Short mmCIF file of C-alpha atoms in Angstrom, two decimals:
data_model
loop_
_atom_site.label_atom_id
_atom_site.label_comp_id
_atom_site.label_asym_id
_atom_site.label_seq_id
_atom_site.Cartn_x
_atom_site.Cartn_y
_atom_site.Cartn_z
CA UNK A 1 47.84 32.85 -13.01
CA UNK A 2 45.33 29.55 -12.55
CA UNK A 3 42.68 30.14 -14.81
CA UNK A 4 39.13 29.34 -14.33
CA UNK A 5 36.39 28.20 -17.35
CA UNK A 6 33.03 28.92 -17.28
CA UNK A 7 29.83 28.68 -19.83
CA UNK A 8 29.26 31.73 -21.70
CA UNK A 9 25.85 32.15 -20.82
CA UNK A 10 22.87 30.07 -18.82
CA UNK A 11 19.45 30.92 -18.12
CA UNK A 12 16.83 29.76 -15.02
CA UNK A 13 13.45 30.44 -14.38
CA UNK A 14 12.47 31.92 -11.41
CA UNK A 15 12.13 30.38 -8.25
CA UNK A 16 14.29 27.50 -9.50
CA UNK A 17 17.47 27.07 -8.24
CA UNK A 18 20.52 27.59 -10.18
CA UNK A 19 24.06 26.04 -10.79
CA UNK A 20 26.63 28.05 -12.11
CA UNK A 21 29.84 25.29 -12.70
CA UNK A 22 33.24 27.08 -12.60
CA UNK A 23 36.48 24.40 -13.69
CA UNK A 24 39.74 24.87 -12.35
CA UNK A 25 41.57 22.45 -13.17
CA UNK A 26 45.42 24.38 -12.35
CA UNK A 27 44.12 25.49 -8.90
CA UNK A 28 46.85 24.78 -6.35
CA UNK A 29 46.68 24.12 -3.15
CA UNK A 30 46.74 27.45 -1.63
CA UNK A 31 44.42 28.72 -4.34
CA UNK A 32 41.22 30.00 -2.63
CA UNK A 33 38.06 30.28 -4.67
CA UNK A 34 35.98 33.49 -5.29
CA UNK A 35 32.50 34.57 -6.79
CA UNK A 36 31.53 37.69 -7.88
CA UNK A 37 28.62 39.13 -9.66
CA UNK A 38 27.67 41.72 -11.73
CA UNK A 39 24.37 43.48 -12.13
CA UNK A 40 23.68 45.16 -15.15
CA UNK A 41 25.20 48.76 -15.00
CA UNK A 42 26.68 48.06 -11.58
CA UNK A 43 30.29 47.40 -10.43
CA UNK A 44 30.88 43.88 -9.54
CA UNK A 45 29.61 42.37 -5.97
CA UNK A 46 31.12 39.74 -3.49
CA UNK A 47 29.04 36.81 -3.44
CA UNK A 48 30.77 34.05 -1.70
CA UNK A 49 34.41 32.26 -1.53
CA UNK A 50 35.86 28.78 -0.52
CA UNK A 51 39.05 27.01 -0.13
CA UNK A 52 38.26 23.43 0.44
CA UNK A 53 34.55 22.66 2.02
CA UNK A 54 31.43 23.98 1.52
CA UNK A 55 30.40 27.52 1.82
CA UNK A 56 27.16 28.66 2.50
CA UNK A 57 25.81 32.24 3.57
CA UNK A 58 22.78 34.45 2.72
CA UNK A 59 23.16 35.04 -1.01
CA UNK A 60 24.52 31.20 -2.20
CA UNK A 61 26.04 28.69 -1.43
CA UNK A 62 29.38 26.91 -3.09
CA UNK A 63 29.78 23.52 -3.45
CA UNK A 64 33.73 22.91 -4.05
CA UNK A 65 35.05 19.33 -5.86
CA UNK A 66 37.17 16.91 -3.71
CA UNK A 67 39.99 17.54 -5.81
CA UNK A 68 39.22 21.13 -6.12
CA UNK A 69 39.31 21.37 -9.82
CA UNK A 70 35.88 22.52 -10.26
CA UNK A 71 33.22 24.29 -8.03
CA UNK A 72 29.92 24.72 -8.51
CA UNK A 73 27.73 28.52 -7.02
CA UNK A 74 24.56 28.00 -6.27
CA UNK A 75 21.81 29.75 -5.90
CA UNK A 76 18.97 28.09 -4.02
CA UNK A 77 15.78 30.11 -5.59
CA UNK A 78 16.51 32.32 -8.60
CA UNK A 79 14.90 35.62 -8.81
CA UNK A 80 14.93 37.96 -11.44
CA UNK A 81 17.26 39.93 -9.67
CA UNK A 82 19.65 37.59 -9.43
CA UNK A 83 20.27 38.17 -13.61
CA UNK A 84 23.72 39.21 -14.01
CA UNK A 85 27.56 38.17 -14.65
CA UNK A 86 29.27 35.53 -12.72
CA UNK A 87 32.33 35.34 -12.38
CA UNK A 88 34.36 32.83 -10.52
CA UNK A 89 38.00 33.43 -10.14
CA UNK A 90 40.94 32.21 -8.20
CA UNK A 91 42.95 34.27 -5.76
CA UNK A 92 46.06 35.18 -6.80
CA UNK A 93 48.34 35.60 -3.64
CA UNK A 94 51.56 37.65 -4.40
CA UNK A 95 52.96 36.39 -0.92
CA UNK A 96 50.45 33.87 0.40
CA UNK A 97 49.21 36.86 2.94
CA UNK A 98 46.65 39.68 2.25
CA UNK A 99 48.62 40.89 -1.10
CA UNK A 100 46.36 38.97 -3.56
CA UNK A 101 44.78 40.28 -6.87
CA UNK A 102 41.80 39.17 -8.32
CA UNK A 103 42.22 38.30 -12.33
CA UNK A 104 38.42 38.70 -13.76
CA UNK A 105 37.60 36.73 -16.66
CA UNK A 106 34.24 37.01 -18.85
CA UNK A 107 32.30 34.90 -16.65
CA UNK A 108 28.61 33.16 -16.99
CA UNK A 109 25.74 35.86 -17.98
CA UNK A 110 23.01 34.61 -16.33
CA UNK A 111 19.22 35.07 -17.40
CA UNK A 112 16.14 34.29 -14.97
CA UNK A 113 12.71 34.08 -16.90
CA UNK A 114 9.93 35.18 -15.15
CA UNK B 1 29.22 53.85 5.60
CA UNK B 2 28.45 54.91 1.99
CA UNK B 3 30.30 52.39 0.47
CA UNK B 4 33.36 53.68 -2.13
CA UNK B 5 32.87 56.54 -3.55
CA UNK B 6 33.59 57.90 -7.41
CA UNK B 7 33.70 60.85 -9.12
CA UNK B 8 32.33 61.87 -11.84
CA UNK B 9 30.20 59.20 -12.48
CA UNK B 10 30.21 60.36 -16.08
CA UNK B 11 33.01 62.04 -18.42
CA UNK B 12 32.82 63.48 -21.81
CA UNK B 13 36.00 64.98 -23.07
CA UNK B 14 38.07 65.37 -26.39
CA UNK B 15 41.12 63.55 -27.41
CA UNK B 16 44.06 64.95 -25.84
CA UNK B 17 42.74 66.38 -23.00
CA UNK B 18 43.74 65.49 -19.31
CA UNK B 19 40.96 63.15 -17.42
CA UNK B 20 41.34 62.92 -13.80
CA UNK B 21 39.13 60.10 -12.04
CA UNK B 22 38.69 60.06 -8.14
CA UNK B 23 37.70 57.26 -5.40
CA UNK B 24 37.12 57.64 -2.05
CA UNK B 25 37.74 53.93 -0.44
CA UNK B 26 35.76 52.69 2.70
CA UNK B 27 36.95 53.98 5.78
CA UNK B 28 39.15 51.57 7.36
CA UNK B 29 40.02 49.68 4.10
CA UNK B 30 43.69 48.91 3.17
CA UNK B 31 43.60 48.01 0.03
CA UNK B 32 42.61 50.40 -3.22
CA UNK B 33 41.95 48.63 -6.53
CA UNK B 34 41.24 50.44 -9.77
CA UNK B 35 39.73 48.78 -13.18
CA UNK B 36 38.71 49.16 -15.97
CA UNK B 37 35.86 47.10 -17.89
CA UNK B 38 35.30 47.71 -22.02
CA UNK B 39 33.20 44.94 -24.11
CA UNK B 40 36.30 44.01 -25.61
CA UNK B 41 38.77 43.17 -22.92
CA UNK B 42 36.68 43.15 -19.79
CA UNK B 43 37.05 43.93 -16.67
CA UNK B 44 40.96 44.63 -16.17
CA UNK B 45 43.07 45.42 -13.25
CA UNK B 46 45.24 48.64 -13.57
CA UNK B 47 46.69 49.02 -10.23
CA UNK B 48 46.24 48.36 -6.74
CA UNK B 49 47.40 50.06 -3.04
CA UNK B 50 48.15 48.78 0.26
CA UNK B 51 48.42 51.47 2.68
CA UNK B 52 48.59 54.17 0.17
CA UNK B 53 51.48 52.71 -1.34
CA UNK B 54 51.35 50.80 -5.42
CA UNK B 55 51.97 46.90 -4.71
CA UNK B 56 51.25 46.28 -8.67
CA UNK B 57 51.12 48.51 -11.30
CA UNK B 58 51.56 45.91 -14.00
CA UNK B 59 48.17 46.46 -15.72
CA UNK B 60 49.06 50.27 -16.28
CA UNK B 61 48.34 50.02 -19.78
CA UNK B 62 51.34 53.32 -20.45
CA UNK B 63 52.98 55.91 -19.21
CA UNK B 64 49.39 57.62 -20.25
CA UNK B 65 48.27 56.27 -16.40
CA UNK B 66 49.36 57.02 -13.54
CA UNK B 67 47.52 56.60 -10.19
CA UNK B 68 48.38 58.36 -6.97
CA UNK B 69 47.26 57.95 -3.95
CA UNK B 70 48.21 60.86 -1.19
CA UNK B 71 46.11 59.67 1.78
CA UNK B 72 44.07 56.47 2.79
CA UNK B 73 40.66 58.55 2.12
CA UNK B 74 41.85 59.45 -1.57
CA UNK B 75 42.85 57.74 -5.10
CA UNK B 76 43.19 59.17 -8.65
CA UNK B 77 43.35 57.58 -12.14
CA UNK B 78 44.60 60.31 -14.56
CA UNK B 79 44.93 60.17 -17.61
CA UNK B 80 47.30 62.24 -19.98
CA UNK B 81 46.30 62.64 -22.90
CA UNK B 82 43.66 60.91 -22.99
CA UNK B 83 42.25 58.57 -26.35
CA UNK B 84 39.21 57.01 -28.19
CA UNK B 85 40.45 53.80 -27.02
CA UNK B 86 40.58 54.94 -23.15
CA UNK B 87 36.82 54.83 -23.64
CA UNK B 88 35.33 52.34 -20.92
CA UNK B 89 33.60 52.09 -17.37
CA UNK B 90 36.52 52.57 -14.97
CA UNK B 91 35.59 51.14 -11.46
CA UNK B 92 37.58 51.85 -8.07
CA UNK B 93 37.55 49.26 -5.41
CA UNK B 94 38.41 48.77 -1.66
CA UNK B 95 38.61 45.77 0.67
CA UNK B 96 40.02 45.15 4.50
CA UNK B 97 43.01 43.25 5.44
CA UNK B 98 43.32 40.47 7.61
CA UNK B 99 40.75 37.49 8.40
CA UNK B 100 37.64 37.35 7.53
CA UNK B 101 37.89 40.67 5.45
CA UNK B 102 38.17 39.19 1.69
CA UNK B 103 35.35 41.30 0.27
CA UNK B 104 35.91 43.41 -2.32
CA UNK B 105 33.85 46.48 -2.74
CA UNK B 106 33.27 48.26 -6.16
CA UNK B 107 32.17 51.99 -6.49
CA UNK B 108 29.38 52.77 -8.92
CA UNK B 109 31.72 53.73 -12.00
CA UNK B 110 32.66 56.44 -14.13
CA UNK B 111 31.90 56.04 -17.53
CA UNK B 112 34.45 57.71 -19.48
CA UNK B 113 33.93 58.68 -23.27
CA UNK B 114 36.81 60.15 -25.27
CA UNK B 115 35.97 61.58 -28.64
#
């Protein structure tokens, strides 16, 4: 499986924006690129995913290297609900169709200060 | 919809007793996941469905597991007998197939304590 590395922990102070890096640097080319969250005492949550351009949408937005070995979520204006795990992971694809896993690692804890 | 549901959301029992978990997966959704997330390991996949049928069951952790899953409205995680170390939140999830339908959605938990 590709394996993604991410900081242990980062903190933000509200109504800052936030950059969560995520390096990947055995991605291949097929390899799409997922976020996830998780609020304290809550299963995880989508957030966003990429393959090669940009992403944007309501929660973030993901900014995704040229040579695709590191990505970077983020969130425009932190608020202190945003304070949870991130986790960015690469999707597995058993046959390259809909039959893909996704491998969580320990991702980023993130902290907003008021 | 109401999102996946699980049941209990909370489970005491003794070592050695049977523990059956259930999830009820989004209507509509093809795909089943279950996990399991402990301080020490994480949040790991046990198995996961496609049309009510196992596609990988490699995270079973022993024959301890097993999962079933007898319609597309119903999953269980049992576990026989059950352990201290089976201790952890175990989460089911569900997503769509196709384009455009890559989200995964996690239930709430169930917090399972063996003692």
């Amino acid at each position: 499986d590709a394996k993604t590395t991410q900081p242990n922990s980062m903190e933000s102070n509200e109504e800052e924006p936030v950059h969560l890096p995520c390096n990947h640097s055995t991605i291949s080319g097929t390899d799409y690129i997922h976020w996830y969250r998780q609020l304290p005492s809550q299963g995880p949550e989508y957030v966003i995913h990429g393959l090669t351009s940009n992403v944007n949408n309501r929660m973030a937005s993901l900014a995704i290297a040229e040579d695709r070995k590191s990505s970077t979520l983020i969130l425009h204006r932190a608020t202190l609900r945003d304070a949870a795990v991130y986790y960015c992971i690469l999707r597995d694809a058993v046959d390259g169709g809909s039959n893909y896993k996704l491998t969580f690692g320990k991702g980023t804890l993130l902290t907003v200060n008021p | 919809d109401a999102g996946v549901i699980q049941s209990p959301r909370h489970e005491v029992t003794e070592m050695g007793q049977e523990v059956t978990l259930r999830c009820k997966p989004i209507s509509g959704h093809d795909y089943l996941f279950w996990y399991r997330q402990t301080m020490m390991r994480g949040l790991e996949l046990l198995i996961y469905f496609n049309n009510n049928v196992p596609i990988d069951d490699s995270g079973m952790p022993e024959d301890r597991f097993s999962a079933k899953m007898p319609n597309a409205s119903f999953s269980t995680l049992k576990i026989q007998p059950s352990e201290p170390r089976d201790s952890a939140v175990y989460f089911c999830a569900s997503r769509g197939q196709g384009l455009g339908r890559n989200e995964q959605f996690f239930g709430p938990g169930t917090r399972l304590t063996v003692l």
